[in-house]
Coordinates of C-alpha atoms and ligand atoms in Angstrom, one line a residue:
M1 CA 165.9 -40.9 -40.5
T2 CA 166.7 -42.2 -36.8
N3 CA 168.6 -40.4 -34.4
R4 CA 169.1 -43.4 -32.6
P5 CA 170.7 -45.7 -34.4
D6 CA 171.0 -48.7 -31.3
L7 CA 167.2 -49.2 -30.8
P8 CA 166.3 -52.1 -31.7
A9 CA 164.3 -52.4 -35.1
E10 CA 160.8 -53.4 -33.4
I11 CA 161.3 -50.4 -31.4
A12 CA 162.7 -47.8 -34.0
R13 CA 159.9 -48.5 -36.4
R14 CA 157.7 -47.3 -33.6
R15 CA 156.0 -43.8 -34.3
T16 CA 153.7 -43.2 -31.0
F17 CA 151.6 -40.0 -31.5
A18 CA 148.7 -37.9 -31.0
I19 CA 146.3 -35.6 -33.3
I20 CA 145.7 -32.1 -32.1
S21 CA 143.2 -29.9 -33.7
H22 CA 140.8 -26.9 -33.1
P23 CA 137.2 -28.6 -32.9
D24 CA 135.9 -29.0 -36.6
A25 CA 139.6 -28.8 -38.4
G26 CA 139.2 -32.2 -39.9
K27 CA 141.0 -34.8 -37.0
T28 CA 138.3 -37.1 -37.0
T29 CA 138.4 -37.2 -40.6
L30 CA 142.0 -37.3 -40.7
T31 CA 142.2 -40.0 -38.4
E32 CA 139.7 -42.2 -40.7
K33 CA 142.5 -41.5 -43.2
F34 CA 145.1 -42.3 -41.5
L35 CA 143.4 -46.0 -40.5
L36 CA 142.6 -46.2 -44.1
Y37 CA 145.9 -46.2 -45.4
G38 CA 146.5 -48.3 -42.3
G39 CA 144.7 -50.5 -43.8
A40 CA 142.7 -50.8 -40.3
I41 CA 139.5 -50.0 -41.6
Q42 CA 138.2 -51.1 -45.3
M43 CA 135.7 -48.3 -45.8
A44 CA 135.9 -44.3 -44.6
G45 CA 133.0 -44.1 -42.4
Q46 CA 134.0 -45.9 -38.8
V47 CA 135.5 -42.8 -37.0
R48 CA 133.3 -40.7 -39.2
A49 CA 130.6 -42.1 -36.6
K50 CA 132.1 -41.2 -33.8
G51 CA 132.4 -37.3 -35.1
E52 CA 129.2 -36.5 -36.7
A53 CA 128.4 -37.5 -33.0
R54 CA 130.5 -35.2 -30.9
R55 CA 128.5 -32.2 -32.6
T56 CA 125.7 -31.8 -29.9
R57 CA 126.1 -32.5 -26.7
S58 CA 123.3 -34.9 -26.5
D59 CA 125.0 -36.6 -29.2
F60 CA 128.1 -36.6 -27.1
M61 CA 126.0 -38.3 -24.6
Q62 CA 125.1 -40.9 -26.6
M63 CA 128.5 -41.4 -27.8
E64 CA 129.8 -41.7 -24.3
K65 CA 127.0 -44.3 -24.3
D66 CA 128.1 -46.4 -26.9
R67 CA 131.7 -47.4 -25.2
G68 CA 132.1 -49.1 -28.1
I69 CA 133.1 -46.5 -30.9
S70 CA 134.9 -43.7 -28.5
V71 CA 136.8 -46.8 -27.0
S72 CA 138.0 -48.3 -29.7
A73 CA 139.1 -45.1 -30.3
S74 CA 141.2 -43.8 -27.6
A75 CA 144.4 -45.5 -29.1
M76 CA 144.6 -47.2 -32.6
S77 CA 147.3 -49.2 -33.6
F78 CA 147.9 -50.1 -37.1
D79 CA 151.2 -50.9 -39.8
F80 CA 152.4 -48.3 -42.3
E81 CA 154.7 -49.7 -44.7
K82 CA 157.4 -50.5 -42.5
Y83 CA 156.3 -48.6 -39.2
R84 CA 154.2 -49.2 -36.5
F85 CA 152.1 -46.2 -35.8
N86 CA 150.1 -46.1 -32.6
L87 CA 147.6 -43.0 -32.3
V88 CA 146.6 -41.7 -29.4
D89 CA 143.2 -39.8 -29.8
T90 CA 142.9 -36.7 -27.5
P91 CA 139.4 -35.2 -26.5
G92 CA 138.1 -32.4 -29.1
H93 CA 136.5 -30.3 -26.7
S94 CA 138.0 -27.6 -24.6
D95 CA 136.8 -29.3 -21.3
F96 CA 139.0 -32.1 -21.6
S97 CA 142.1 -30.3 -21.7
E98 CA 143.4 -32.3 -18.3
D99 CA 142.9 -35.6 -20.1
T100 CA 144.4 -34.8 -22.8
Y101 CA 147.5 -33.2 -21.3
R102 CA 147.9 -36.6 -19.6
T103 CA 147.4 -38.3 -23.2
L104 CA 150.3 -36.1 -24.6
T105 CA 152.9 -37.6 -21.7
A106 CA 152.3 -40.6 -23.6
V107 CA 153.4 -39.8 -27.1
D108 CA 156.2 -39.2 -28.4
A109 CA 154.7 -36.4 -31.2
A110 CA 151.8 -34.9 -32.1
V111 CA 150.4 -33.7 -35.9
M112 CA 148.8 -30.3 -35.6
V113 CA 145.5 -29.7 -38.1
I114 CA 144.0 -26.3 -38.8
D115 CA 141.9 -25.2 -41.3
G116 CA 143.3 -24.0 -44.4
A117 CA 140.6 -20.5 -43.6
K118 CA 140.5 -20.2 -40.0
G119 CA 144.4 -20.7 -39.3
V120 CA 145.3 -21.1 -35.4
E121 CA 142.2 -21.2 -33.3
S122 CA 141.8 -20.7 -30.1
Q123 CA 142.0 -24.3 -29.1
T124 CA 145.1 -25.5 -30.8
Q125 CA 146.8 -22.3 -29.4
K126 CA 146.2 -24.1 -26.5
L127 CA 147.2 -28.0 -27.1
F128 CA 150.4 -26.7 -28.8
E129 CA 151.7 -24.8 -25.6
V130 CA 151.1 -27.9 -24.1
C131 CA 153.3 -30.1 -26.5
R132 CA 155.7 -27.2 -26.2
L133 CA 155.8 -28.0 -22.2
R134 CA 157.1 -30.9 -23.2
D135 CA 158.8 -30.1 -26.7
L136 CA 156.8 -32.7 -28.4
P137 CA 157.9 -32.9 -32.3
I138 CA 154.4 -31.4 -33.7
L139 CA 154.1 -31.9 -37.8
T140 CA 151.0 -29.7 -39.0
F141 CA 148.4 -30.6 -41.4
C142 CA 146.8 -27.9 -43.2
N143 CA 143.3 -29.1 -44.0
K144 CA 140.5 -27.9 -46.1
M145 CA 142.6 -26.9 -48.9
D146 CA 139.6 -28.0 -51.4
R147 CA 137.9 -24.7 -49.9
E148 CA 138.5 -21.3 -50.0
S149 CA 142.1 -20.7 -47.7
R150 CA 144.1 -18.2 -47.2
D151 CA 147.1 -17.3 -48.7
T152 CA 149.8 -19.9 -47.8
F153 CA 152.4 -17.0 -46.7
D154 CA 149.7 -15.8 -44.1
I155 CA 148.6 -19.4 -42.9
I156 CA 152.9 -20.1 -42.4
D157 CA 153.7 -16.6 -41.0
E158 CA 150.6 -16.7 -38.6
I159 CA 151.6 -20.1 -37.2
Q160 CA 155.6 -18.7 -36.5
E161 CA 154.0 -15.5 -35.2
N162 CA 151.6 -16.6 -32.7
L163 CA 153.3 -20.6 -31.7
A164 CA 156.5 -18.9 -32.2
I165 CA 157.8 -22.0 -34.0
D166 CA 159.6 -22.5 -37.3
V167 CA 157.9 -23.2 -40.0
T168 CA 159.6 -25.2 -43.0
P169 CA 156.7 -25.7 -45.7
A170 CA 157.0 -29.6 -47.0
S171 CA 154.4 -29.3 -49.6
W172 CA 153.3 -26.2 -51.5
P173 CA 149.4 -25.7 -52.2
I174 CA 149.0 -25.0 -56.1
G175 CA 145.4 -22.3 -56.8
V176 CA 143.3 -22.0 -54.2
G177 CA 139.7 -22.9 -53.3
R178 CA 137.9 -23.8 -57.1
E179 CA 141.3 -24.3 -58.4
F180 CA 143.4 -25.8 -56.2
I181 CA 144.6 -28.5 -57.9
G182 CA 147.1 -30.3 -55.7
C183 CA 150.5 -29.7 -54.2
Y184 CA 154.2 -29.5 -54.9
D185 CA 156.1 -32.5 -52.8
I186 CA 159.0 -30.2 -51.7
L187 CA 160.7 -33.1 -50.0
R188 CA 160.7 -35.3 -52.9
D189 CA 159.6 -33.1 -55.9
K190 CA 157.1 -34.9 -56.8
L191 CA 153.8 -32.9 -58.4
E192 CA 150.8 -34.6 -55.8
L193 CA 147.6 -34.0 -58.3
M194 CA 143.9 -34.8 -55.9
D195 CA 141.3 -36.2 -57.6
R196 CA 138.3 -34.5 -56.8
A197 CA 135.8 -37.1 -58.1
D198 CA 136.4 -39.7 -56.3
R199 CA 137.5 -39.1 -52.4
N200 CA 139.2 -42.6 -51.2
K201 CA 140.9 -42.5 -54.0
V202 CA 144.7 -41.8 -53.9
A203 CA 145.4 -38.6 -55.5
E204 CA 147.9 -38.7 -58.7
S205 CA 151.8 -38.7 -57.7
I206 CA 153.8 -37.8 -60.7
Q207 CA 158.0 -37.5 -60.3
I208 CA 159.5 -34.2 -61.0
S209 CA 163.0 -33.6 -61.9
G210 CA 163.0 -30.0 -60.5
L211 CA 160.8 -27.1 -60.4
D212 CA 161.9 -26.5 -64.6
D213 CA 161.0 -29.6 -65.5
P214 CA 159.0 -29.3 -68.6
K215 CA 156.8 -31.8 -66.9
L216 CA 155.2 -29.8 -65.2
A217 CA 153.7 -27.0 -67.2
E218 CA 152.0 -30.8 -68.7
H219 CA 150.4 -30.5 -65.2
V220 CA 149.3 -27.2 -64.2
P221 CA 147.2 -24.7 -65.8
A222 CA 150.0 -21.9 -67.0
H223 CA 148.6 -19.5 -65.1
L224 CA 148.6 -21.5 -61.7
L225 CA 151.9 -23.0 -62.9
E226 CA 153.2 -19.1 -62.9
K227 CA 151.7 -18.3 -59.6
F228 CA 153.1 -21.0 -58.0
L229 CA 156.5 -20.7 -59.3
E230 CA 156.6 -17.0 -58.1
E231 CA 155.9 -18.6 -54.8
I232 CA 158.2 -21.0 -54.4
E233 CA 161.0 -18.8 -55.5
M234 CA 159.7 -16.4 -52.5
A235 CA 159.4 -19.4 -50.1
K236 CA 162.7 -20.7 -50.8
E237 CA 164.4 -17.6 -50.0
L238 CA 162.3 -16.4 -47.1
L239 CA 161.5 -20.1 -45.2
P240 CA 163.7 -22.7 -43.8
K241 CA 165.0 -26.1 -44.6
L242 CA 163.6 -28.5 -43.4
D243 CA 166.0 -29.9 -40.4
P244 CA 165.6 -32.7 -38.7
E245 CA 166.9 -32.1 -35.4
A246 CA 165.2 -29.2 -35.5
L247 CA 162.0 -31.2 -35.9
L248 CA 162.7 -33.6 -33.1
N249 CA 163.5 -31.0 -30.6
G250 CA 160.2 -29.2 -31.1
S251 CA 161.8 -25.5 -32.4
M252 CA 160.4 -26.3 -35.8
T253 CA 156.9 -28.1 -37.5
P254 CA 157.1 -29.1 -41.2
I255 CA 154.1 -28.0 -42.7
W256 CA 152.1 -30.4 -45.1
F257 CA 148.5 -28.9 -47.3
G258 CA 146.1 -31.1 -47.8
S259 CA 142.0 -31.7 -48.1
A260 CA 141.9 -35.4 -45.8
M261 CA 138.3 -35.3 -46.8
N262 CA 139.3 -36.2 -50.4
S263 CA 142.5 -38.4 -48.8
F264 CA 144.7 -35.8 -50.4
G265 CA 147.9 -34.9 -48.6
V266 CA 147.7 -37.8 -46.2
K267 CA 150.2 -40.2 -47.0
E268 CA 152.8 -37.9 -47.9
L269 CA 152.0 -36.3 -44.1
M270 CA 152.3 -40.1 -42.9
D271 CA 155.0 -40.7 -44.8
G272 CA 156.5 -37.5 -43.2
L273 CA 156.0 -38.9 -39.4
A274 CA 157.3 -42.1 -40.5
T275 CA 160.4 -40.9 -42.3
Y276 CA 161.3 -37.9 -39.5
G277 CA 159.0 -38.4 -36.5
P278 CA 160.7 -39.8 -33.5
E279 CA 160.8 -42.7 -32.2
P280 CA 160.1 -44.0 -28.8
Q281 CA 161.9 -41.0 -26.5
I282 CA 163.6 -41.4 -23.7
Q283 CA 160.9 -41.4 -20.5
S284 CA 162.1 -39.4 -17.1
A285 CA 161.5 -41.1 -14.3
Q286 CA 162.8 -41.3 -10.2
P287 CA 165.7 -42.0 -9.6
R288 CA 166.4 -42.5 -13.4
N289 CA 164.9 -42.0 -16.6
I290 CA 164.1 -45.1 -18.9
A291 CA 165.2 -45.5 -22.0
P292 CA 163.3 -47.6 -24.4
E293 CA 166.1 -50.0 -25.4
E294 CA 166.7 -51.3 -22.0
T295 CA 165.6 -54.6 -22.6
K296 CA 163.6 -55.0 -18.9
V297 CA 160.1 -53.8 -19.4
A298 CA 158.7 -50.5 -17.5
G299 CA 155.5 -48.2 -18.6
F300 CA 153.2 -45.9 -16.8
V301 CA 149.4 -45.7 -16.7
F302 CA 148.4 -42.3 -18.9
K303 CA 144.2 -43.2 -18.8
V304 CA 141.8 -45.6 -17.1
Q305 CA 138.6 -45.9 -18.2
A306 CA 135.8 -47.4 -16.1
N307 CA 133.3 -49.7 -17.7
M308 CA 134.3 -50.1 -20.8
D309 CA 131.7 -53.2 -21.5
P310 CA 128.7 -52.9 -19.6
K311 CA 127.9 -55.6 -19.8
H312 CA 131.7 -56.7 -17.4
R313 CA 132.2 -53.8 -15.4
D314 CA 135.6 -53.7 -16.3
R315 CA 138.3 -51.1 -16.1
V316 CA 141.1 -50.3 -19.1
A317 CA 144.2 -49.0 -17.3
F318 CA 146.1 -47.2 -20.6
V319 CA 149.8 -48.0 -20.4
R320 CA 152.7 -46.7 -22.6
L321 CA 155.6 -48.8 -22.7
A322 CA 158.5 -47.4 -21.9
S323 CA 160.8 -49.5 -22.1
G324 CA 161.9 -53.4 -23.5
H325 CA 159.7 -56.1 -24.9
F326 CA 156.4 -57.2 -22.8
E327 CA 154.9 -60.5 -23.6
R328 CA 151.3 -61.4 -22.3
G329 CA 151.3 -63.3 -19.2
M330 CA 154.6 -61.6 -18.1
K331 CA 154.9 -60.5 -13.6
L332 CA 155.0 -57.2 -13.2
T333 CA 155.8 -55.4 -10.2
H334 CA 152.9 -52.5 -9.5
V335 CA 155.8 -49.9 -8.0
R336 CA 153.1 -47.8 -5.9
S337 CA 152.2 -51.2 -4.1
K338 CA 155.0 -52.9 -4.5
K339 CA 152.7 -55.8 -5.6
Q340 CA 153.1 -58.1 -8.1
M341 CA 150.5 -58.3 -10.9
A342 CA 150.1 -60.9 -13.4
I343 CA 149.7 -59.3 -16.7
T344 CA 147.5 -62.2 -18.5
N345 CA 144.7 -60.4 -20.2
P346 CA 146.5 -57.0 -22.2
V347 CA 144.8 -55.5 -25.1
L348 CA 145.9 -53.7 -27.7
F349 CA 143.4 -51.5 -30.0
L350 CA 143.6 -52.5 -33.4
A351 CA 141.1 -49.7 -35.2
A352 CA 137.6 -51.2 -35.0
D353 CA 138.7 -53.8 -32.4
R354 CA 140.6 -55.1 -29.1
E355 CA 142.5 -57.7 -28.9
L356 CA 144.5 -59.9 -26.8
A357 CA 148.0 -58.6 -27.0
E358 CA 150.0 -61.3 -27.4
E359 CA 153.5 -58.7 -27.0
A360 CA 154.2 -54.8 -27.7
W361 CA 157.2 -52.8 -27.6
A362 CA 158.4 -49.6 -26.3
G363 CA 156.5 -46.9 -28.0
D364 CA 153.5 -49.4 -28.1
I365 CA 149.7 -48.5 -26.0
I366 CA 148.6 -51.5 -24.1
G367 CA 145.1 -51.7 -22.1
I368 CA 145.4 -53.7 -19.3
P369 CA 141.9 -54.8 -17.8
N370 CA 141.7 -54.7 -14.0
H371 CA 139.6 -53.8 -10.8
G372 CA 140.4 -50.7 -9.7
Q373 CA 144.5 -51.4 -8.5
L374 CA 145.6 -49.4 -11.4
R375 CA 145.7 -45.5 -11.3
I376 CA 146.7 -42.9 -13.3
G377 CA 150.3 -42.2 -13.0
D378 CA 151.1 -45.7 -11.7
T379 CA 154.2 -47.3 -12.9
L380 CA 154.9 -50.7 -13.9
T381 CA 158.5 -52.7 -14.3
E382 CA 160.2 -56.0 -13.8
G383 CA 161.2 -55.0 -9.8
E384 CA 162.6 -52.2 -10.1
A385 CA 161.4 -48.8 -7.9
I386 CA 161.3 -46.6 -10.7
R387 CA 158.5 -43.7 -10.6
V388 CA 157.1 -42.3 -14.2
S389 CA 157.4 -38.4 -13.7
G390 CA 155.7 -35.5 -14.9
I391 CA 152.2 -36.3 -15.0
P392 CA 150.2 -33.9 -13.6
S393 CA 146.8 -33.7 -11.7
F394 CA 145.3 -30.1 -12.2
A395 CA 143.0 -28.3 -9.4
P396 CA 139.9 -28.3 -10.6
E397 CA 138.6 -24.8 -11.8
L398 CA 134.4 -25.5 -11.3
L399 CA 133.2 -27.2 -7.8
Q400 CA 129.8 -28.7 -7.3
T401 CA 128.4 -31.0 -4.8
C402 CA 126.7 -34.0 -5.7
R403 CA 123.8 -35.9 -4.4
A404 CA 122.2 -39.1 -5.4
G405 CA 118.5 -38.5 -5.7
D406 CA 117.7 -41.4 -3.3
P407 CA 119.9 -40.3 -0.3
M408 CA 120.1 -44.2 0.9
K409 CA 122.3 -44.4 -1.8
A410 CA 125.0 -42.1 -0.6
K411 CA 127.6 -45.4 -0.4
H412 CA 126.9 -46.5 -4.1
L413 CA 127.2 -42.9 -5.2
E414 CA 131.1 -42.8 -3.1
K415 CA 131.5 -45.6 -5.5
A416 CA 131.1 -44.3 -8.4
L417 CA 132.4 -41.2 -7.5
M418 CA 135.1 -42.9 -6.8
Q419 CA 135.5 -45.0 -10.0
F420 CA 135.0 -42.0 -12.2
A421 CA 138.0 -39.8 -10.1
E422 CA 140.3 -42.9 -10.9
E423 CA 139.6 -42.8 -14.5
G424 CA 140.5 -38.9 -14.1
A425 CA 136.8 -38.0 -15.1
A426 CA 136.4 -35.8 -12.6
K427 CA 138.2 -34.8 -8.8
V428 CA 136.1 -36.0 -5.4
F429 CA 136.6 -34.1 -2.3
K430 CA 135.1 -35.9 0.9
P431 CA 134.7 -32.3 3.1
T432 CA 135.8 -32.9 6.8
F433 CA 132.4 -31.1 8.2
G434 CA 129.1 -31.8 6.6
S435 CA 127.8 -34.3 4.2
G436 CA 127.9 -35.1 0.6
F437 CA 130.3 -34.8 -2.1
I438 CA 132.0 -32.2 -3.7
V439 CA 133.3 -32.8 -7.5
G440 CA 135.7 -30.9 -9.3
V441 CA 135.7 -30.6 -13.2
V442 CA 138.2 -28.4 -15.8
G443 CA 134.8 -27.6 -17.6
A444 CA 130.8 -28.0 -16.9
L445 CA 130.5 -30.0 -19.6
Q446 CA 131.9 -33.1 -17.4
F447 CA 129.0 -32.2 -15.0
E448 CA 126.7 -33.2 -17.5
V449 CA 128.7 -36.2 -18.7
L450 CA 129.6 -37.5 -15.3
A451 CA 125.3 -37.1 -14.2
S452 CA 124.5 -39.3 -17.1
R453 CA 127.3 -41.6 -16.8
I454 CA 126.4 -42.1 -12.7
E455 CA 122.9 -42.7 -13.7
L456 CA 123.8 -45.0 -16.8
E457 CA 126.0 -47.2 -15.3
Y458 CA 125.3 -47.6 -11.9
G459 CA 121.6 -46.9 -12.0
L460 CA 121.6 -43.5 -9.4
P461 CA 119.6 -40.5 -10.8
V462 CA 122.1 -37.9 -9.3
R463 CA 122.0 -33.6 -9.0
F464 CA 125.0 -31.3 -9.2
E465 CA 124.1 -28.3 -7.4
P466 CA 125.8 -25.0 -6.7
S467 CA 128.6 -26.0 -3.7
Q468 CA 129.7 -23.3 -1.4
F469 CA 133.1 -23.3 -2.8
T470 CA 134.5 -22.5 -5.7
S471 CA 138.5 -23.2 -5.4
A472 CA 140.5 -26.3 -4.6
R473 CA 144.4 -26.4 -3.5
W474 CA 146.2 -29.0 -2.3
V475 CA 147.7 -28.4 1.0
A476 CA 151.5 -29.4 1.5
G477 CA 154.0 -29.1 4.1
E478 CA 156.0 -30.7 6.8
Q479 CA 153.0 -32.5 8.8
T480 CA 152.9 -30.8 11.7
A481 CA 152.8 -27.6 9.8
V482 CA 150.1 -29.1 8.2
D483 CA 148.2 -30.8 11.1
K484 CA 147.7 -27.7 12.5
F485 CA 146.9 -25.4 9.4
V486 CA 144.2 -28.5 9.3
A487 CA 143.4 -27.7 12.6
A488 CA 142.5 -24.1 12.8
N489 CA 140.4 -24.4 9.4
K490 CA 138.3 -27.4 9.6
Q491 CA 135.5 -25.1 7.4
H492 CA 137.9 -25.9 4.8
I493 CA 139.1 -28.8 4.8
A494 CA 138.9 -32.0 2.6
T495 CA 140.5 -35.4 1.7
D496 CA 140.6 -35.5 -2.3
N497 CA 140.0 -39.2 -4.0
D498 CA 143.9 -39.8 -2.9
G499 CA 143.7 -39.1 0.5
D500 CA 145.6 -36.2 -0.1
T501 CA 144.4 -32.8 2.3
V502 CA 142.8 -30.1 0.1
Y503 CA 142.0 -26.4 1.3
L504 CA 137.8 -25.2 -0.3
T505 CA 137.3 -21.7 -0.6
R506 CA 135.5 -19.1 -2.7
L507 CA 138.2 -16.3 -2.2
Q508 CA 141.4 -15.8 -3.9
W509 CA 141.5 -13.8 -0.5
D510 CA 141.5 -17.0 1.3
I511 CA 144.4 -18.4 -0.5
D512 CA 146.4 -14.9 -0.2
R513 CA 145.7 -15.3 3.1
V514 CA 146.9 -18.7 3.8
G515 CA 150.3 -17.7 2.1
R516 CA 151.1 -14.7 4.7
D517 CA 149.6 -16.4 7.8
Y518 CA 151.3 -19.8 6.9
P519 CA 154.6 -19.9 5.9
D520 CA 155.5 -23.5 6.3
I521 CA 152.3 -23.8 4.3
N522 CA 152.1 -24.2 0.7
L523 CA 148.7 -24.4 -1.1
T524 CA 149.2 -26.0 -4.7
A525 CA 147.0 -26.0 -7.9
T526 CA 148.8 -28.8 -9.3
K527 CA 150.4 -31.9 -7.9
E528 CA 152.1 -34.7 -9.3
M529 CA 150.7 -38.5 -10.0
M530 CA 153.0 -39.8 -8.5
V531 CA 152.6 -42.3 -5.5
Ligands
LIG1 N1 135.9 -29.0 -47.5 C1 136.5 -30.0 -46.7 N2 135.7 -30.4 -45.5 C2 136.4 -31.1 -44.5 C3 137.5 -31.8 -45.1 N3 138.2 -32.6 -44.3 C4 137.1 -32.0 -43.2 N4 135.9 -31.8 -43.4 C5 134.6 -31.2 -42.8 O1 135.1 -30.7 -41.9 C6 133.8 -31.2 -40.3 C7 134.8 -31.7 -39.8 O2 135.6 -32.3 -39.8 P1 136.1 -33.6 -38.5 O3 136.7 -34.6 -39.0 O4 134.9 -33.9 -37.8 O5 136.7 -32.6 -37.5 P2 137.3 -32.8 -35.6 O6 138.3 -32.0 -35.6 O7 137.5 -34.4 -35.4 O8 136.0 -32.3 -35.0 P3 135.4 -32.3 -33.9 O9 134.8 -33.9 -34.1 O10 134.8 -31.4 -33.9 O11 136.5 -32.1 -33.2 C8 133.0 -32.4 -41.0 O12 131.8 -32.0 -41.8 C9 134.1 -32.9 -42.4 O13 133.2 -33.7 -43.4 C10 138.4 -31.3 -46.1 O14 139.4 -31.3 -46.6 N5 137.7 -30.4 -46.8

């Protein structure tokens, strides 16, 4: 289904999405099966290496060191039937929610994976709310149905209630736990039977002419069939039918039941994404929005990754193309600096490898190697001064002072920290008074990852120590008011990695006081990454 019949076919066939889930629900396994069906990998296992590595913190560091694996998984492109899927990876750990938020600005839809035994978990809820902010269409996959799972109505009710979204069953499970035999595909009247013996095998699929088709009884044991017919009858009465419009505006989610590990239900989910999932959408920008079918190319940076290949010390900016047909070698204007950049070595991320991108279309994610010119939030166009909006930067929730083990290496440390700041891995504040840097992150694990990466990539052992400050707020207001405020509060002032003024404090009381004493000053916890 297409809601934009005027889109060029190359753009209309693109589906750019992310998979969101609570850790352990099966995101990695599902990603792997997507790639398997997309023909991007031959054997299950390549992505798994990464999933297993996530289990422990030290292994997580190891994974970070092993940039090759994590990079290829940051954005993956593969073909599925006549569609081109672009899957953008979201970090699973809650400490990386800011990165996740930005990733979600680069996709048109999300696949939400939940564990059939656990239902909606805390991280699912958080990520869902982020999707909600952008009205992203969401397709739900209820995983691990091969195990003991909760009652189907229960799961659906929980999603409807906790997430305040209409849920429509796209498939219905038959049997529970050991007795789970497969699903009835409600959208296409098919009986899908799971093959427990061969996890990589595509399940058996039997066309059924409707719920009264005697073929059902040939494949489904009587006691399961009776319960299934009862349930599906009730479901039809109580639950809404799939409304493609409601799916596209984010008010309804279809749910598929399956088992990623057994490759079951995955293809139906992919078909759903292909058929109902949105094609590349209009991008919010200033002074005007960008439509995908515009012939001129525009794109924006939503992620920067440094030192992807330790041998080359390069950085790659991940760019979501918002419009047009990009060809290698094109000269694009970097709107922030107004400078032209020849994009000679763009890369596409094809599952296990990166490849030179000869061309790309609106909806695609390309990587642009650069030496630091490209930052998160930057827009590239064919000349017009449009800037993509809506990529926020959040005030960090944890602050620590960072010092180099060797005090002579302070300059090196600054360079390393700035690089990670541009990558979006941390905020770096340079206080007006005193020495050293204050590093701000959203979750504690990020300090460990940073320390390990600074040592590994820059050969600099560093220490993170408690800072005298615990909160940071950006200072906004008329220049004269800001100058006056800064002069009177020097002990609290720092500049962030973009050169913007920041107010540091340890007391909420201070922030409230500024509100009272300086009515012309606005202290904000987010700033838009638009320059
Ligand atoms: N029984 C069963 N187990 C599954 C299924 N899918 C995944 N698992 C298992 O669940 C565990 C978590 O799966 P992952 O795919 O690593 O989950 P994840 O959401 O990527 O987890 P993080 O890497 O922590 O974010 C693994 O041990 C998988 O083998 C399934 O369909 N059935």
